[in-house]
Amino acid sequence: MLAVCCGQTEQAYLDGLKRLSKPVTLKPVVKVGSPAQLVRHAVKLRENDEHWCVVDVDEFDIDEAIAEAASSGISLAVSNPCFEVWLILHFADCTAGLASPKAASDKLRKHLPGYAKGALDFARLAELVDKAVERAKALGAGNPSSDMWRLVEVVRKH
């Protein structure tokens, strides 16, 4: 499996997740850019594996990425507004809209004091992944939301 993501936080999470699961060949690749650029990068890297892009809505028009992913067979794990929503869901429900990625990071620091992008300690989340999956499934689409649960379930099945 290949997972193209937009930052070191996502990469650290995916590296931790693959250690938590059965032996799985999950290769996180960091690519800075818009969600659509990440999808195009995943297409370039395509082999016979399953391919995912872990993307944030942030200020991007996510529809372009969704269309490109659908037409090229790339699966998306979209977090709205950002990946930190997925991290928050490990600790608590998150149902109120978040005004910005900064607001999401501030909310996450209530559960992970000292949290900074790129400095994620997956060990603090490992026991809470099931709860995050449950909470994310209950959210549905919109702000806040995260489809990371879909990727987690695929990784666990491999």
Tab-separated table of C-alpha atoms in Angstrom:
chain	number	residue	atom	x	y	z
A	1	MET	CA	0.000	0.000	0.000
A	2	LEU	CA	1.122	3.497	-0.727
A	3	ALA	CA	-0.199	6.517	1.164
A	4	VAL	CA	0.733	9.961	-0.125
A	5	CYS	CA	0.285	12.571	2.570
A	6	CYS	CA	0.993	16.266	2.888
A	7	GLY	CA	3.118	16.407	6.015
A	8	GLN	CA	5.357	14.837	8.595
A	9	THR	CA	2.543	14.549	11.157
A	10	GLU	CA	0.562	12.312	8.827
A	11	GLN	CA	3.695	10.332	7.977
A	12	ALA	CA	4.479	9.796	11.680
A	13	TYR	CA	0.913	8.605	12.281
A	14	LEU	CA	1.022	6.174	9.353
A	15	ASP	CA	4.425	4.847	10.414
A	16	GLY	CA	2.986	4.187	13.882
A	17	LEU	CA	-0.157	2.610	12.465
A	18	LYS	CA	1.747	0.108	10.371
A	19	ARG	CA	3.680	-1.017	13.465
A	20	LEU	CA	0.395	-1.450	15.342
A	21	SER	CA	-1.179	-3.614	12.650
A	22	LYS	CA	-0.332	-7.058	11.340
A	23	PRO	CA	2.737	-7.004	9.159
A	24	VAL	CA	1.627	-4.662	6.422
A	25	THR	CA	3.572	-3.028	3.689
A	26	LEU	CA	2.437	0.557	4.075
A	27	LYS	CA	4.698	3.182	2.605
A	28	PRO	CA	3.895	6.771	3.588
A	29	VAL	CA	5.225	9.357	1.115
A	30	VAL	CA	5.218	13.062	1.917
A	31	LYS	CA	4.341	15.469	-0.890
A	32	VAL	CA	3.650	19.120	-0.165
A	33	GLY	CA	0.855	20.537	-2.272
A	34	SER	CA	-2.858	20.782	-2.796
A	35	PRO	CA	-5.049	17.683	-2.449
A	36	ALA	CA	-5.281	17.434	-6.249
A	37	GLN	CA	-1.462	17.622	-6.523
A	38	LEU	CA	-1.175	14.768	-4.001
A	39	VAL	CA	-3.566	12.656	-6.075
A	40	ARG	CA	-1.552	13.335	-9.236
A	41	HIS	CA	1.640	12.386	-7.363
A	42	ALA	CA	0.053	9.112	-6.215
A	43	VAL	CA	-0.904	8.340	-9.814
A	44	LYS	CA	2.739	8.850	-10.882
A	45	LEU	CA	3.911	6.433	-8.178
A	46	ARG	CA	1.276	3.828	-8.984
A	47	GLU	CA	2.292	0.236	-9.164
A	48	ASN	CA	-0.026	-2.715	-8.577
A	49	ASP	CA	-0.577	-1.695	-4.980
A	50	GLU	CA	-3.473	-0.004	-3.310
A	51	HIS	CA	-2.968	3.761	-3.312
A	52	TRP	CA	-4.283	6.342	-0.873
A	53	CYS	CA	-3.937	10.072	-0.406
A	54	VAL	CA	-4.294	11.565	3.049
A	55	VAL	CA	-5.456	15.148	2.478
A	56	ASP	CA	-6.766	18.143	4.361
A	57	VAL	CA	-9.519	20.402	3.129
A	58	ASP	CA	-7.844	23.522	4.634
A	59	GLU	CA	-8.529	26.297	2.132
A	60	PHE	CA	-8.411	23.984	-0.896
A	61	ASP	CA	-11.180	23.126	-3.324
A	62	ILE	CA	-11.383	19.440	-2.503
A	63	ASP	CA	-13.753	18.643	-5.393
A	64	GLU	CA	-10.892	18.571	-7.920
A	65	ALA	CA	-9.006	16.014	-5.816
A	66	ILE	CA	-12.140	13.907	-5.358
A	67	ALA	CA	-12.784	13.857	-9.117
A	68	GLU	CA	-9.173	13.025	-10.002
A	69	ALA	CA	-8.990	10.300	-7.351
A	70	ALA	CA	-12.234	8.731	-8.549
A	71	SER	CA	-11.108	8.692	-12.186
A	72	SER	CA	-7.683	7.241	-11.362
A	73	GLY	CA	-8.563	4.660	-8.725
A	74	ILE	CA	-6.900	6.470	-5.831
A	75	SER	CA	-8.629	6.257	-2.441
A	76	LEU	CA	-8.884	9.431	-0.370
A	77	ALA	CA	-8.789	9.941	3.376
A	78	VAL	CA	-10.016	13.520	3.720
A	79	SER	CA	-9.940	15.436	6.991
A	80	ASN	CA	-11.924	18.658	7.305
A	81	PRO	CA	-10.514	21.124	8.011
A	82	CYS	CA	-7.259	19.255	8.725
A	83	PHE	CA	-5.592	16.054	9.938
A	84	GLU	CA	-5.652	17.301	13.520
A	85	VAL	CA	-9.397	16.538	13.572
A	86	TRP	CA	-8.498	12.851	13.239
A	87	LEU	CA	-6.038	13.188	16.109
A	88	ILE	CA	-8.601	14.949	18.324
A	89	LEU	CA	-11.030	12.072	17.744
A	90	HIS	CA	-8.631	9.741	19.563
A	91	PHE	CA	-9.401	11.645	22.774
A	92	ALA	CA	-12.883	13.142	22.472
A	93	ASP	CA	-15.885	13.796	20.290
A	94	CYS	CA	-15.413	16.754	17.970
A	95	THR	CA	-18.751	17.884	16.615
A	96	ALA	CA	-18.508	21.687	16.586
A	97	GLY	CA	-17.134	23.242	13.408
A	98	LEU	CA	-13.502	24.344	13.508
A	99	ALA	CA	-12.777	27.764	12.036
A	100	SER	CA	-9.255	26.929	10.906
A	101	PRO	CA	-6.406	24.423	11.115
A	102	LYS	CA	-4.992	26.584	13.923
A	103	ALA	CA	-8.227	26.174	15.884
A	104	ALA	CA	-7.956	22.404	15.410
A	105	SER	CA	-4.336	22.385	16.604
A	106	ASP	CA	-5.296	24.480	19.647
A	107	LYS	CA	-8.087	22.020	20.487
A	108	LEU	CA	-5.713	19.074	20.053
A	109	ARG	CA	-3.200	20.645	22.478
A	110	LYS	CA	-5.825	20.310	25.233
A	111	HIS	CA	-5.355	16.553	24.877
A	112	LEU	CA	-1.727	16.481	23.691
A	113	PRO	CA	0.046	19.364	25.455
A	114	GLY	CA	3.027	20.545	23.463
A	115	TYR	CA	1.692	19.140	20.180
A	116	ALA	CA	3.500	20.602	17.183
A	117	LYS	CA	3.180	19.660	13.521
A	118	GLY	CA	5.732	17.053	12.566
A	119	ALA	CA	6.376	15.994	16.170
A	120	LEU	CA	3.761	13.315	16.742
A	121	ASP	CA	4.300	10.541	19.278
A	122	PHE	CA	2.053	7.750	17.965
A	123	ALA	CA	2.532	5.750	21.171
A	124	ARG	CA	0.205	8.234	22.928
A	125	LEU	CA	-2.510	7.420	20.355
A	126	ALA	CA	-2.071	3.691	19.763
A	127	GLU	CA	-4.558	2.500	22.381
A	128	LEU	CA	-7.128	5.070	21.236
A	129	VAL	CA	-7.349	4.242	17.512
A	130	ASP	CA	-10.544	2.179	17.883
A	131	LYS	CA	-12.276	5.064	19.652
A	132	ALA	CA	-11.160	7.488	16.924
A	133	VAL	CA	-12.587	5.166	14.245
A	134	GLU	CA	-15.903	4.987	16.100
A	135	ARG	CA	-16.095	8.770	16.570
A	136	ALA	CA	-15.112	9.531	12.969
A	137	LYS	CA	-17.756	7.166	11.577
A	138	ALA	CA	-20.379	8.964	13.663
A	139	LEU	CA	-19.446	12.378	12.221
A	140	GLY	CA	-20.285	11.958	8.561
A	141	ALA	CA	-19.216	14.687	6.103
A	142	GLY	CA	-18.634	18.385	6.716
A	143	ASN	CA	-16.583	20.331	9.236
A	144	PRO	CA	-15.354	18.634	11.326
A	145	SER	CA	-14.865	15.224	9.746
A	146	SER	CA	-12.192	12.689	8.864
A	147	ASP	CA	-12.163	9.676	6.556
A	148	MET	CA	-8.943	8.374	8.119
A	149	TRP	CA	-10.989	5.576	9.668
A	150	ARG	CA	-11.349	4.069	6.179
A	151	LEU	CA	-7.587	3.873	5.712
A	152	VAL	CA	-7.117	2.512	9.251
A	153	GLU	CA	-9.569	-0.300	8.540
A	154	VAL	CA	-7.859	-1.181	5.243
A	155	VAL	CA	-4.435	-1.255	6.900
A	156	ARG	CA	-5.772	-3.530	9.628
A	157	LYS	CA	-7.242	-5.964	7.092
A	158	HIS	CA	-3.987	-6.386	5.151
